[in-house]
Amino acid sequence: MLCETCYAQVVNEKLPDGKNFVADFEALLDRICPGCTDINRPLIDDMAGSGE
């Protein structure tokens, strides 16, 4: 879940494919704002291998 600004930036940089799959999640995380990071914290922790 991204805010409108981050979504537009990510799409403009062509990070997601036609199915909205992002192969390079680190590039995605580098581009999204702290608000988007907070919303997605459980998913980010899971992708990073956090045990929480």
mmCIF file of N, CA and C in Angstrom:
data_model
loop_
_atom_site.group_PDB
_atom_site.id
_atom_site.type_symbol
_atom_site.label_atom_id
_atom_site.label_comp_id
_atom_site.label_asym_id
_atom_site.label_seq_id
_atom_site.Cartn_x
_atom_site.Cartn_y
_atom_site.Cartn_z
ATOM 1 N N MET A 1 0.848 -1.178 0.000
ATOM 2 C CA MET A 1 0.000 0.000 0.000
ATOM 3 C C MET A 1 0.891 1.238 0.000
ATOM 4 N N LEU A 2 0.746 2.054 -1.031
ATOM 5 C CA LEU A 2 1.560 3.252 -1.178
ATOM 6 C C LEU A 2 0.668 4.481 -1.265
ATOM 7 N N CYS A 3 1.194 5.614 -0.812
ATOM 8 C CA CYS A 3 0.464 6.866 -0.998
ATOM 9 C C CYS A 3 0.505 7.219 -2.492
ATOM 10 N N GLU A 4 -0.330 8.159 -2.904
ATOM 11 C CA GLU A 4 -0.414 8.499 -4.332
ATOM 12 C C GLU A 4 0.913 8.981 -4.895
ATOM 13 N N THR A 5 1.652 9.780 -4.121
ATOM 14 C CA THR A 5 2.937 10.310 -4.589
ATOM 15 C C THR A 5 3.948 9.199 -4.802
ATOM 16 N N CYS A 6 4.074 8.313 -3.830
ATOM 17 C CA CYS A 6 5.029 7.208 -3.953
ATOM 18 C C CYS A 6 4.618 6.260 -5.070
ATOM 19 N N TYR A 7 3.324 5.994 -5.187
ATOM 20 C CA TYR A 7 2.840 5.108 -6.248
ATOM 21 C C TYR A 7 3.210 5.675 -7.619
ATOM 22 N N ALA A 8 2.980 6.962 -7.815
ATOM 23 C CA ALA A 8 3.296 7.597 -9.096
ATOM 24 C C ALA A 8 4.792 7.509 -9.392
ATOM 25 N N GLN A 9 5.615 7.731 -8.382
ATOM 26 C CA GLN A 9 7.068 7.675 -8.579
ATOM 27 C C GLN A 9 7.516 6.266 -8.935
ATOM 28 N N VAL A 10 7.011 5.287 -8.236
ATOM 29 C CA VAL A 10 7.390 3.895 -8.484
ATOM 30 C C VAL A 10 6.953 3.457 -9.879
ATOM 31 N N VAL A 11 5.745 3.839 -10.287
ATOM 32 C CA VAL A 11 5.258 3.472 -11.613
ATOM 33 C C VAL A 11 6.058 4.198 -12.693
ATOM 34 N N ASN A 12 6.369 5.480 -12.469
ATOM 35 C CA ASN A 12 7.157 6.243 -13.451
ATOM 36 C C ASN A 12 8.550 5.646 -13.645
ATOM 37 N N GLU A 13 9.101 5.067 -12.584
ATOM 38 C CA GLU A 13 10.426 4.448 -12.686
ATOM 39 C C GLU A 13 10.345 3.008 -13.176
ATOM 40 N N LYS A 14 9.127 2.544 -13.474
ATOM 41 C CA LYS A 14 8.893 1.211 -14.032
ATOM 42 C C LYS A 14 9.433 0.087 -13.147
ATOM 43 N N LEU A 15 9.291 0.248 -11.831
ATOM 44 C CA LEU A 15 9.707 -0.827 -10.925
ATOM 45 C C LEU A 15 8.746 -2.016 -10.958
ATOM 46 N N PRO A 16 7.419 -1.793 -11.006
ATOM 47 C CA PRO A 16 6.515 -2.955 -11.075
ATOM 48 C C PRO A 16 6.291 -3.410 -12.520
ATOM 49 N N ASP A 17 6.018 -4.700 -12.659
ATOM 50 C CA ASP A 17 5.670 -5.208 -13.987
ATOM 51 C C ASP A 17 4.165 -5.076 -14.205
ATOM 52 N N GLY A 18 3.638 -5.713 -15.216
ATOM 53 C CA GLY A 18 2.225 -5.612 -15.551
ATOM 54 C C GLY A 18 1.292 -6.127 -14.463
ATOM 55 N N LYS A 19 1.804 -7.012 -13.616
ATOM 56 C CA LYS A 19 0.996 -7.564 -12.524
ATOM 57 C C LYS A 19 1.309 -6.884 -11.191
ATOM 58 N N ASN A 20 1.983 -5.723 -11.254
ATOM 59 C CA ASN A 20 2.407 -4.966 -10.069
ATOM 60 C C ASN A 20 3.384 -5.738 -9.190
ATOM 61 N N PHE A 21 4.160 -6.626 -9.791
ATOM 62 C CA PHE A 21 5.216 -7.338 -9.079
ATOM 63 C C PHE A 21 6.505 -6.541 -9.197
ATOM 64 N N VAL A 22 7.170 -6.326 -8.063
ATOM 65 C CA VAL A 22 8.435 -5.604 -8.045
ATOM 66 C C VAL A 22 9.550 -6.598 -7.738
ATOM 67 N N ALA A 23 10.423 -6.816 -8.705
ATOM 68 C CA ALA A 23 11.505 -7.781 -8.541
ATOM 69 C C ALA A 23 12.561 -7.274 -7.558
ATOM 70 N N ASP A 24 12.811 -5.972 -7.547
ATOM 71 C CA ASP A 24 13.849 -5.385 -6.689
ATOM 72 C C ASP A 24 13.188 -4.615 -5.547
ATOM 73 N N PHE A 25 12.824 -5.333 -4.470
ATOM 74 C CA PHE A 25 12.105 -4.674 -3.387
ATOM 75 C C PHE A 25 12.977 -3.657 -2.661
ATOM 76 N N GLU A 26 14.306 -3.827 -2.697
ATOM 77 C CA GLU A 26 15.181 -2.844 -2.048
ATOM 78 C C GLU A 26 15.097 -1.501 -2.768
ATOM 79 N N ALA A 27 15.005 -1.516 -4.088
ATOM 80 C CA ALA A 27 14.844 -0.279 -4.853
ATOM 81 C C ALA A 27 13.512 0.371 -4.507
ATOM 82 N N LEU A 28 12.479 -0.439 -4.336
ATOM 83 C CA LEU A 28 11.171 0.079 -3.950
ATOM 84 C C LEU A 28 11.243 0.745 -2.575
ATOM 85 N N LEU A 29 11.853 0.077 -1.610
ATOM 86 C CA LEU A 29 11.933 0.617 -0.252
ATOM 87 C C LEU A 29 12.761 1.891 -0.200
ATOM 88 N N ASP A 30 13.728 2.022 -1.094
ATOM 89 C CA ASP A 30 14.548 3.234 -1.148
ATOM 90 C C ASP A 30 13.751 4.440 -1.641
ATOM 91 N N ARG A 31 12.640 4.210 -2.326
ATOM 92 C CA ARG A 31 11.898 5.294 -2.955
ATOM 93 C C ARG A 31 10.620 5.700 -2.220
ATOM 94 N N ILE A 32 10.146 4.859 -1.299
ATOM 95 C CA ILE A 32 8.881 5.197 -0.645
ATOM 96 C C ILE A 32 9.108 6.025 0.614
ATOM 97 N N CYS A 33 8.117 6.836 0.949
ATOM 98 C CA CYS A 33 8.223 7.766 2.074
ATOM 99 C C CYS A 33 8.037 7.043 3.420
ATOM 100 N N PRO A 34 8.415 7.685 4.530
ATOM 101 C CA PRO A 34 8.254 7.053 5.852
ATOM 102 C C PRO A 34 6.804 6.670 6.161
ATOM 103 N N GLY A 35 5.836 7.435 5.670
ATOM 104 C CA GLY A 35 4.431 7.087 5.904
ATOM 105 C C GLY A 35 4.076 5.754 5.275
ATOM 106 N N CYS A 36 4.565 5.534 4.064
ATOM 107 C CA CYS A 36 4.325 4.255 3.391
ATOM 108 C C CYS A 36 5.075 3.135 4.100
ATOM 109 N N THR A 37 6.272 3.445 4.581
ATOM 110 C CA THR A 37 7.052 2.454 5.314
ATOM 111 C C THR A 37 6.322 2.032 6.579
ATOM 112 N N ASP A 38 5.719 2.983 7.296
ATOM 113 C CA ASP A 38 4.989 2.663 8.519
ATOM 114 C C ASP A 38 3.780 1.776 8.235
ATOM 115 N N ILE A 39 3.045 2.094 7.160
ATOM 116 C CA ILE A 39 1.867 1.311 6.794
ATOM 117 C C ILE A 39 2.270 -0.124 6.475
ATOM 118 N N ASN A 40 3.410 -0.283 5.824
ATOM 119 C CA ASN A 40 3.851 -1.586 5.343
ATOM 120 C C ASN A 40 4.842 -2.282 6.276
ATOM 121 N N ARG A 41 5.040 -1.762 7.475
ATOM 122 C CA ARG A 41 6.059 -2.309 8.378
ATOM 123 C C ARG A 41 5.953 -3.819 8.566
ATOM 124 N N PRO A 42 4.773 -4.406 8.804
ATOM 125 C CA PRO A 42 4.732 -5.874 8.968
ATOM 126 C C PRO A 42 5.225 -6.623 7.723
ATOM 127 N N LEU A 43 4.876 -6.120 6.535
ATOM 128 C CA LEU A 43 5.316 -6.760 5.298
ATOM 129 C C LEU A 43 6.819 -6.589 5.107
ATOM 130 N N ILE A 44 7.318 -5.394 5.381
ATOM 131 C CA ILE A 44 8.755 -5.134 5.227
ATOM 132 C C ILE A 44 9.552 -6.005 6.183
ATOM 133 N N ASP A 45 9.098 -6.112 7.426
ATOM 134 C CA ASP A 45 9.788 -6.967 8.393
ATOM 135 C C ASP A 45 9.801 -8.420 7.939
ATOM 136 N N ASP A 46 8.693 -8.867 7.367
ATOM 137 C CA ASP A 46 8.612 -10.242 6.886
ATOM 138 C C ASP A 46 9.587 -10.468 5.729
ATOM 139 N N MET A 47 9.652 -9.512 4.789
ATOM 140 C CA MET A 47 10.561 -9.648 3.647
ATOM 141 C C MET A 47 12.011 -9.594 4.102
ATOM 142 N N ALA A 48 12.287 -8.865 5.158
ATOM 143 C CA ALA A 48 13.649 -8.723 5.657
ATOM 144 C C ALA A 48 14.043 -9.901 6.545
ATOM 145 N N GLY A 49 13.088 -10.781 6.840
ATOM 146 C CA GLY A 49 13.399 -11.959 7.649
ATOM 147 C C GLY A 49 13.300 -11.720 9.143
ATOM 148 N N SER A 50 12.584 -10.687 9.544
ATOM 149 C CA SER A 50 12.442 -10.402 10.964
ATOM 150 C C SER A 50 11.613 -11.488 11.632
ATOM 151 N N GLY A 51 11.976 -11.819 12.845
ATOM 152 C CA GLY A 51 11.236 -12.832 13.600
ATOM 153 C C GLY A 51 10.062 -12.294 14.353
ATOM 154 N N GLU A 52 9.814 -10.995 14.247
ATOM 155 C CA GLU A 52 8.713 -10.392 15.013
ATOM 156 C C GLU A 52 7.386 -10.709 14.403
#
